[in-house]
Coordinates of C-alpha atoms in Angstrom, one line a residue:
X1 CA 0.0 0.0 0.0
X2 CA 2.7 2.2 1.1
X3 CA 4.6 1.6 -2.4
X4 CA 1.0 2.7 -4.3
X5 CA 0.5 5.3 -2.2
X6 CA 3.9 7.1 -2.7
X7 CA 3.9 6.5 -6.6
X8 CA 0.6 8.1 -7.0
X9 CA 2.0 11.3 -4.6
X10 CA 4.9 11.1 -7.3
X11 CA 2.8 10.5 -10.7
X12 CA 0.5 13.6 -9.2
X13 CA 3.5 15.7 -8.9
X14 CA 5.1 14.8 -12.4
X15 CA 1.6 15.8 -14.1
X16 CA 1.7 18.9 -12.4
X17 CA 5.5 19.9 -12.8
X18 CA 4.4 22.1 -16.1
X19 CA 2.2 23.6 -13.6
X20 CA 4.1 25.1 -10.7
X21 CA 7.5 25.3 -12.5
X22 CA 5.2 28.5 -14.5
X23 CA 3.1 29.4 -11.9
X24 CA 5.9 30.2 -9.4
X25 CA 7.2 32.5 -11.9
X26 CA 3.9 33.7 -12.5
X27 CA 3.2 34.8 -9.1
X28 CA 5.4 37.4 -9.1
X29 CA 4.3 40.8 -7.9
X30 CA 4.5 43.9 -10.6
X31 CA 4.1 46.7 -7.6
X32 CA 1.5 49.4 -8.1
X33 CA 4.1 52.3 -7.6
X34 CA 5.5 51.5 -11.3
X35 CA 2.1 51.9 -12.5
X36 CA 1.0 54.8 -14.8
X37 CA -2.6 56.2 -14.3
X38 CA -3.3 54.8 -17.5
X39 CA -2.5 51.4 -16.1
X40 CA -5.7 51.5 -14.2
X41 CA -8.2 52.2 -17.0
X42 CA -10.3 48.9 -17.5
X43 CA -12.1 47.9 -21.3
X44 CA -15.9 49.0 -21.0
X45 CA -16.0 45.6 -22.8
X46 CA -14.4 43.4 -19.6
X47 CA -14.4 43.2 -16.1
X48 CA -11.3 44.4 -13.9
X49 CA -11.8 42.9 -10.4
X50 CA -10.3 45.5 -7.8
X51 CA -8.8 42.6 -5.6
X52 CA -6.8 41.4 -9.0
X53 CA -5.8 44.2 -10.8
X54 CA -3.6 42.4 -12.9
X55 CA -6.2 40.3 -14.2
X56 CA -8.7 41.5 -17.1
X57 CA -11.5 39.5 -17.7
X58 CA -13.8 39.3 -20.9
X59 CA -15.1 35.6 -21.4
X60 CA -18.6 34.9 -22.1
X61 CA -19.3 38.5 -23.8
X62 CA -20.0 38.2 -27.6
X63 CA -16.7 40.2 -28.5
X64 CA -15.4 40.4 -32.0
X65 CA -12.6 41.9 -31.4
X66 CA -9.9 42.3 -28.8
X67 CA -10.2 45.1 -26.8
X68 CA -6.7 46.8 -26.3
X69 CA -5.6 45.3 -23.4
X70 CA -3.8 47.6 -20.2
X71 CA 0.2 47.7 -19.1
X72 CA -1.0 46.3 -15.7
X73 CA -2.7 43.3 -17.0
X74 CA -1.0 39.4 -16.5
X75 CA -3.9 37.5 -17.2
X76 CA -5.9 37.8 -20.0
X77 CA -9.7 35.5 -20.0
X78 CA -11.2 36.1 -23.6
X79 CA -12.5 32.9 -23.5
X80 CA -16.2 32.2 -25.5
X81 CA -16.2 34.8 -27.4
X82 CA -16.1 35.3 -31.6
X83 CA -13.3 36.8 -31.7
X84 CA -11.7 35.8 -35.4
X85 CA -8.3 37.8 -35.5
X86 CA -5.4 38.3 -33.1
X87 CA -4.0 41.7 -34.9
X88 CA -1.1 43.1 -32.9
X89 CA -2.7 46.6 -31.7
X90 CA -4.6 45.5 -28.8
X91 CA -1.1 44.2 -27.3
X92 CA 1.2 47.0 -27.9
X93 CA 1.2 48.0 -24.1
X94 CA 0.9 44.8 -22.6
X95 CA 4.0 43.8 -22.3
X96 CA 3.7 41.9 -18.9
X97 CA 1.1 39.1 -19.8
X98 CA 1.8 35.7 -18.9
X99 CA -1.1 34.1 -19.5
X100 CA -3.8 34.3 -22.5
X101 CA -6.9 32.3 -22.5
X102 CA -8.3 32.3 -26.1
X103 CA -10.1 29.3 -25.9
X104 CA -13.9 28.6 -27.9
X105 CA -13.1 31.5 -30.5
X106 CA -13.3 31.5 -34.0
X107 CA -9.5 32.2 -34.5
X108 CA -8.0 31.3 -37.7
X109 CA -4.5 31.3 -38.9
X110 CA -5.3 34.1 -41.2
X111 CA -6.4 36.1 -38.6
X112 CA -3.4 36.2 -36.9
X113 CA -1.4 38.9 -37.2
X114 CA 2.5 37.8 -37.8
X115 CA 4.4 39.7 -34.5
X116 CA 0.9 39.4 -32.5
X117 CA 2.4 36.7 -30.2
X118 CA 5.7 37.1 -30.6
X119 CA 6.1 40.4 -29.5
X120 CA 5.1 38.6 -25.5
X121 CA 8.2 38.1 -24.4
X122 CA 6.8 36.6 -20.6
X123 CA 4.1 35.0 -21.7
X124 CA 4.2 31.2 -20.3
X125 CA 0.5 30.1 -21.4
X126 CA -1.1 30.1 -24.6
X127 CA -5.0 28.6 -24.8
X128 CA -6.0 28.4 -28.2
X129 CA -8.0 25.4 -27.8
X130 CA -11.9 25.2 -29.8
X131 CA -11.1 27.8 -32.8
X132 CA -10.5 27.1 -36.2
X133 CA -6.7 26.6 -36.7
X134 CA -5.7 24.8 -39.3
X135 CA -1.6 25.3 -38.6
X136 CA 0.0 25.7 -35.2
X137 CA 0.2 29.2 -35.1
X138 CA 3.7 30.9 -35.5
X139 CA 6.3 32.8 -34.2
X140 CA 5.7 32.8 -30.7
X141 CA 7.7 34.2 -28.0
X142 CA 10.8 32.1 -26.6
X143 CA 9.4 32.4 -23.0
X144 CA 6.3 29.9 -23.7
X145 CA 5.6 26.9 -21.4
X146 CA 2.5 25.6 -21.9
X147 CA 0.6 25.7 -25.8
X148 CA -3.3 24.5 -25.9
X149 CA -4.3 23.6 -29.3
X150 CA -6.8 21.0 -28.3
X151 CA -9.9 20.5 -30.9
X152 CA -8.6 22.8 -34.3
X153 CA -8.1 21.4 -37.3
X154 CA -4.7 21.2 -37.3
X155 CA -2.7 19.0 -40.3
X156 CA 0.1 21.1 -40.3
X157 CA 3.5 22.2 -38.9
X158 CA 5.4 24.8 -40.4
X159 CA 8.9 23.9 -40.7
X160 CA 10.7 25.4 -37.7
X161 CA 7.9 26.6 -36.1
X162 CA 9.4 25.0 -32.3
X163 CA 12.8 25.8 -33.1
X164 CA 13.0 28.7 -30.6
X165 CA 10.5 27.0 -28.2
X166 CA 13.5 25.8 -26.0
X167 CA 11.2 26.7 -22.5
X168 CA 8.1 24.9 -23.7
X169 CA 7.2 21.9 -21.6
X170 CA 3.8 21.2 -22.3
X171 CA 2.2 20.6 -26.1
X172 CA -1.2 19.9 -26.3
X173 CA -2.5 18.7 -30.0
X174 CA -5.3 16.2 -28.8
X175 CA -8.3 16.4 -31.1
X176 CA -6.7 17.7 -34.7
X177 CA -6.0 16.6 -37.7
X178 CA -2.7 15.4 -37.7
X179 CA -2.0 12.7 -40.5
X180 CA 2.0 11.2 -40.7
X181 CA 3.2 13.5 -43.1
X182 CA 2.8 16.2 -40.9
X183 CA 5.6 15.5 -39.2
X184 CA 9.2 15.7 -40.3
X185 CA 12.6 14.5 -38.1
X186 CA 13.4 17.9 -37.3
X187 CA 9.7 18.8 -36.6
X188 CA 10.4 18.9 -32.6
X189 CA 13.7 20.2 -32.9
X190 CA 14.5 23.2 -30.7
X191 CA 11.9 21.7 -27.7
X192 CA 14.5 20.8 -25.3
X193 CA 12.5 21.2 -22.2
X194 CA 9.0 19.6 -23.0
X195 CA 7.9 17.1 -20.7
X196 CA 4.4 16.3 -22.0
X197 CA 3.7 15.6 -25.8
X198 CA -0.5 14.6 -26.2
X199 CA -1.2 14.2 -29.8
X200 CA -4.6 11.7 -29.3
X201 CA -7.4 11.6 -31.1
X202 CA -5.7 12.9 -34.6
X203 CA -5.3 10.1 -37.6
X204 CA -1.8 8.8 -36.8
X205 CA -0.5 5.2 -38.2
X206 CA 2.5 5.6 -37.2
X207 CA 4.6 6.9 -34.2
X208 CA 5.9 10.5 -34.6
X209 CA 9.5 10.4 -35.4
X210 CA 13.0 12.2 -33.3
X211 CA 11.0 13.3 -30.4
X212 CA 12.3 15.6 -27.8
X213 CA 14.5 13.5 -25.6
X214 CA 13.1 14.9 -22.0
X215 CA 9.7 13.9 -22.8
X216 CA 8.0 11.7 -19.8
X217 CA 4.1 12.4 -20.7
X218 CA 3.4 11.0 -24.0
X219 CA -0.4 10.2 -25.4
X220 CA -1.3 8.8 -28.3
X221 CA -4.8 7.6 -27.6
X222 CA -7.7 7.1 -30.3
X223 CA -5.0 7.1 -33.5
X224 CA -4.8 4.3 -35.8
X225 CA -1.1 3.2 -35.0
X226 CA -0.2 -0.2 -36.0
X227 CA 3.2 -0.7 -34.8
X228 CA 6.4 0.7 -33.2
X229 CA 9.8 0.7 -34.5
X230 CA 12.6 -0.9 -33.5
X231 CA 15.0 0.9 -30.7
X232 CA 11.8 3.7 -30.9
X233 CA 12.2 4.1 -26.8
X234 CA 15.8 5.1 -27.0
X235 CA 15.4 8.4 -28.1
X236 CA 13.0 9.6 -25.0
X237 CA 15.1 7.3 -22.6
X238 CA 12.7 9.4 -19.7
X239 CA 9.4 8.5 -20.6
X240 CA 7.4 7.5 -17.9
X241 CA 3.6 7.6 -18.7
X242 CA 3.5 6.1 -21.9
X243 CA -0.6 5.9 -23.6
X244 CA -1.6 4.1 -26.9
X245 CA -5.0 3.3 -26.0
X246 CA -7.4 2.6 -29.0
X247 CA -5.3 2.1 -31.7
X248 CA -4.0 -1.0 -33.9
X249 CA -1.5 -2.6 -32.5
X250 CA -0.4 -6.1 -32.9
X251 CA 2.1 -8.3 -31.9
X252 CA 3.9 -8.0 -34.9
X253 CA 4.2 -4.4 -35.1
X254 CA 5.8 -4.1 -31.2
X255 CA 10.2 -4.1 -31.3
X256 CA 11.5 -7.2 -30.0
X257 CA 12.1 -6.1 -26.8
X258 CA 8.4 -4.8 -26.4
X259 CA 8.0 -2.2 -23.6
X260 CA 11.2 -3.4 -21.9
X261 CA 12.1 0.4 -21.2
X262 CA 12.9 1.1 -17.5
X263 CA 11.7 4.4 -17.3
X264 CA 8.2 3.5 -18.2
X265 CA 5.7 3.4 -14.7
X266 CA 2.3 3.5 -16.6
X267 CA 1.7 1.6 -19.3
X268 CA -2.0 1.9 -21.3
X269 CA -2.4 -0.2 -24.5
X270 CA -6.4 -0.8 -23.9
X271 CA -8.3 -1.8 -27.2
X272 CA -5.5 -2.5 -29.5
X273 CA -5.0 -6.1 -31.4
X274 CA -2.8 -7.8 -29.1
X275 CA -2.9 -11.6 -28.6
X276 CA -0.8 -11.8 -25.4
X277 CA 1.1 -9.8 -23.2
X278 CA 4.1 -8.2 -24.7
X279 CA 7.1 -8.0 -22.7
X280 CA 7.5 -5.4 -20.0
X281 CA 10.2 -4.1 -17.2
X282 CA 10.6 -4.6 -13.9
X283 CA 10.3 -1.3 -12.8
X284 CA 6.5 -0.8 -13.9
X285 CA 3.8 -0.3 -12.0
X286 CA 0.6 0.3 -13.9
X287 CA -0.6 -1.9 -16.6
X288 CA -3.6 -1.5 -19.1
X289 CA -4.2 -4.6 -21.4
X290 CA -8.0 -4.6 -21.3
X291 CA -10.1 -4.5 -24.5
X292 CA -7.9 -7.0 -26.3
X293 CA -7.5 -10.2 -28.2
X294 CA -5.7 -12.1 -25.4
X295 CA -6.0 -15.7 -24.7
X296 CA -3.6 -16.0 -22.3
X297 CA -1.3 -14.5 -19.8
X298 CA 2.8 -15.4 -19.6
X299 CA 2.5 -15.9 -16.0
X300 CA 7.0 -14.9 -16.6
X301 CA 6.2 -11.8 -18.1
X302 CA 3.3 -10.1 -15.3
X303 CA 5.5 -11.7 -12.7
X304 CA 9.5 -12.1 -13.7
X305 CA 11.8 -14.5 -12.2
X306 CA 14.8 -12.8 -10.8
X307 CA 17.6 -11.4 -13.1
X308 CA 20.6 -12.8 -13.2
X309 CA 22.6 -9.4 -13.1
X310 CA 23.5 -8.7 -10.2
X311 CA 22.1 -4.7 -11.0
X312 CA 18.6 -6.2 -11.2
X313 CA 18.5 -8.2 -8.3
X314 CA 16.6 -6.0 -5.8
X315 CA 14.1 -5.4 -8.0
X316 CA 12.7 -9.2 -8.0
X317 CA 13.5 -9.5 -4.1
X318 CA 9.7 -8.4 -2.8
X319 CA 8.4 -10.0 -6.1
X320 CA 7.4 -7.6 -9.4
X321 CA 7.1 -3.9 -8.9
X322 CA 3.9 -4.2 -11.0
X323 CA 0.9 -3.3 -8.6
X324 CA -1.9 -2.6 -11.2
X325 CA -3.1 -4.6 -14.2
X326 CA -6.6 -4.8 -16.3
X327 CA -7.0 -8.0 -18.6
X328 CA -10.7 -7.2 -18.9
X329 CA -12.5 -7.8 -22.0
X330 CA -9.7 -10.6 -23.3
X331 CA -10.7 -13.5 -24.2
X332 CA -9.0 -15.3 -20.8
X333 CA -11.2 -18.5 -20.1
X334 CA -10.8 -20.4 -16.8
X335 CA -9.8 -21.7 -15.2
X336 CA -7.1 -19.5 -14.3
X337 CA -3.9 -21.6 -14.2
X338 CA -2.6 -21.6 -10.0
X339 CA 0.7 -19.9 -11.3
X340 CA -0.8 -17.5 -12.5
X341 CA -3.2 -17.1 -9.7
X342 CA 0.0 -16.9 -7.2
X343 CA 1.5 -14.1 -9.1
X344 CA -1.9 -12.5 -8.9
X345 CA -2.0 -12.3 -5.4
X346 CA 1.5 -10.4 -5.2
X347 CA -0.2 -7.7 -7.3
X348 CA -2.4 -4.7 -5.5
X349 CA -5.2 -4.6 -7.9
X350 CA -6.0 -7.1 -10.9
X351 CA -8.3 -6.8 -12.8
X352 CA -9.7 -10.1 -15.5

């Protein structure tokens, strides 16, 4: 239990590292004194809350158009609006922002003027998620951490659109339109700090190549991949929540050495192709087979005998490190042989 416990205190704490890396930065204090008496104006459009006057709110209002936007403000809510163009007016003062929230616009590519976003140098977040995008937007400034681009319609990249994206950790392209020749090797060059790549839900067959080599959060549900290379894992030697969940993978389109990797903790390959279970490390803890064509279950594989390296031998010594597994929806028929059921037991949670 202990063991459980302290992995989900550590898995909570890697999904949030994007998070409060930023927002420490973000809570720093611009003191009123520096202020002109301009600073204090608020849009008749928005809503400037007197206990946050570095915030400017106007979500939820109709707007067309961005409303030129006060020295003062950091955070800028123009969420659900029908807003179409980001021209580069509207920001000429605001040189402060850190955090835009464009989100369920009508935003095209077009509209965007070229310099709009780039001329932000401290903005950390960028939520262009629900518009109409068909290309990640770019330039951007250098200092961005986190880009939303959930549900556009992206199918394109612009070459060199990351390549000064060096403080980026977080890339959200869930929901597009990616296909595989959107992506080229040098596609992710330049993002040498992202920790969390989620491309699920576009129309991938195949994994995205050369990417970034400190990424630990990498999701690829709801694609149509059908297998991954050979030696694919040695490029992100770090990743550590790895999901393919409803794609097309088969046994014969997994690398020999299957999901041997020793960084991986959480492992997700629900409603794929699979006929048994494909090889894993010692060091992972979370495992999601359900939803596949499995007959039955290695009993060597869930539950490993012990290594004969020498390196690996504390890692068999209180039995397999694996505490989670779903075999649900296989098509496992009992009786359930009593090796099987032994190794079972060492496990926290099984579900079959």
């Amino acid at each position: 239990m202990a063991t459980t416990i302290c992995f989900i205190i550590w898995a909570l704490l890697i999904s949030d590292t994007v998070w409060t890396r930023s927002v420490r930065q973000v809570q720093e204090v611009n003191e009123p004194e520096y202020w002109n008496v301009d600073d204090f104006d608020c849009p008749m459009e928005c809503f400037c809350p007197p206990s946050f006057p570095t915030a400017l709110y106007c979500e939820n209002r109709g707007l067309k158009e961005i409303p030129v936007i006060p020295s003062r403000i950091w955070y800028l809510y123009l969420e659900n609006n029908l807003i179409e163009t980001i021209p580069e007016k509207p920001f000429a003062n605001a040189t402060q922002l850190r955090w835009i929230n464009l989100n369920k616009n009508k935003i095209t590519n077009y509209g965007i003027e070229k310099g709009a976003l780039s001329q932000l140098k401290k903005l950390l977040f960028l939520f262009l998620e629900d518009n109409e995008l068909e290309e990640v937007p770019s330039p951007l400034p250098r200092s961005l951490e986190q880009l939303q681009l959930a549900r556009n319609k992206v199918s394109r990249i612009p070459q060199g659109t990351f390549s000064n994206l060096e403080n980026l950790t977080l890339l959200d392209l869930q929901h597009n339109k990616l296909l595989d020749n959107a992506f080229q090797r040098d596609t992710f060059k330049g993002l040498k700090n992202l920790m969390q790549l989620n491309m699920a839900k576009n129309a991938l067959k195949n994994m995205p190549p050369r990417l970034p080599a400190n990424t630990m959060q990498l999701f690829l549900d709801n694609n149509s991949i059908e297998g991954i290379p050979e030696n694919y894992f040695n490029v992100i030697p770090k990743v550590a929540f790895l999901r393919l969940n409803h794609n097309k993978l088969s046994d014969a389109g997994l690398p020999s050495s299957g999901f041997d990797v020793s960084s991986i903790l959480d492992l997700q390959l629900s409603h794929n192709q699979l006929t048994k279970v494909p090889r894993i490390s010692a060091h992972l803890q979370h495992l999601h087979l359900d939803h596949n064509k499995i007959k039955s279950v290695n009993v060597s594989v869930i539950c490993p005998t012990p290594s004969a390296r020498p390196e690996e031998q504390d890692l068999f010594r209180y039995g397999p490190r694996l505490s989670y597994l779903r075999l649900d929806g296989n098509e496992i028929k009992p009786p359930i042989p009593m090796d099987l059921m032994t190794c079972f037991r060492l496990l926290q949670a099984v579900i079959i």
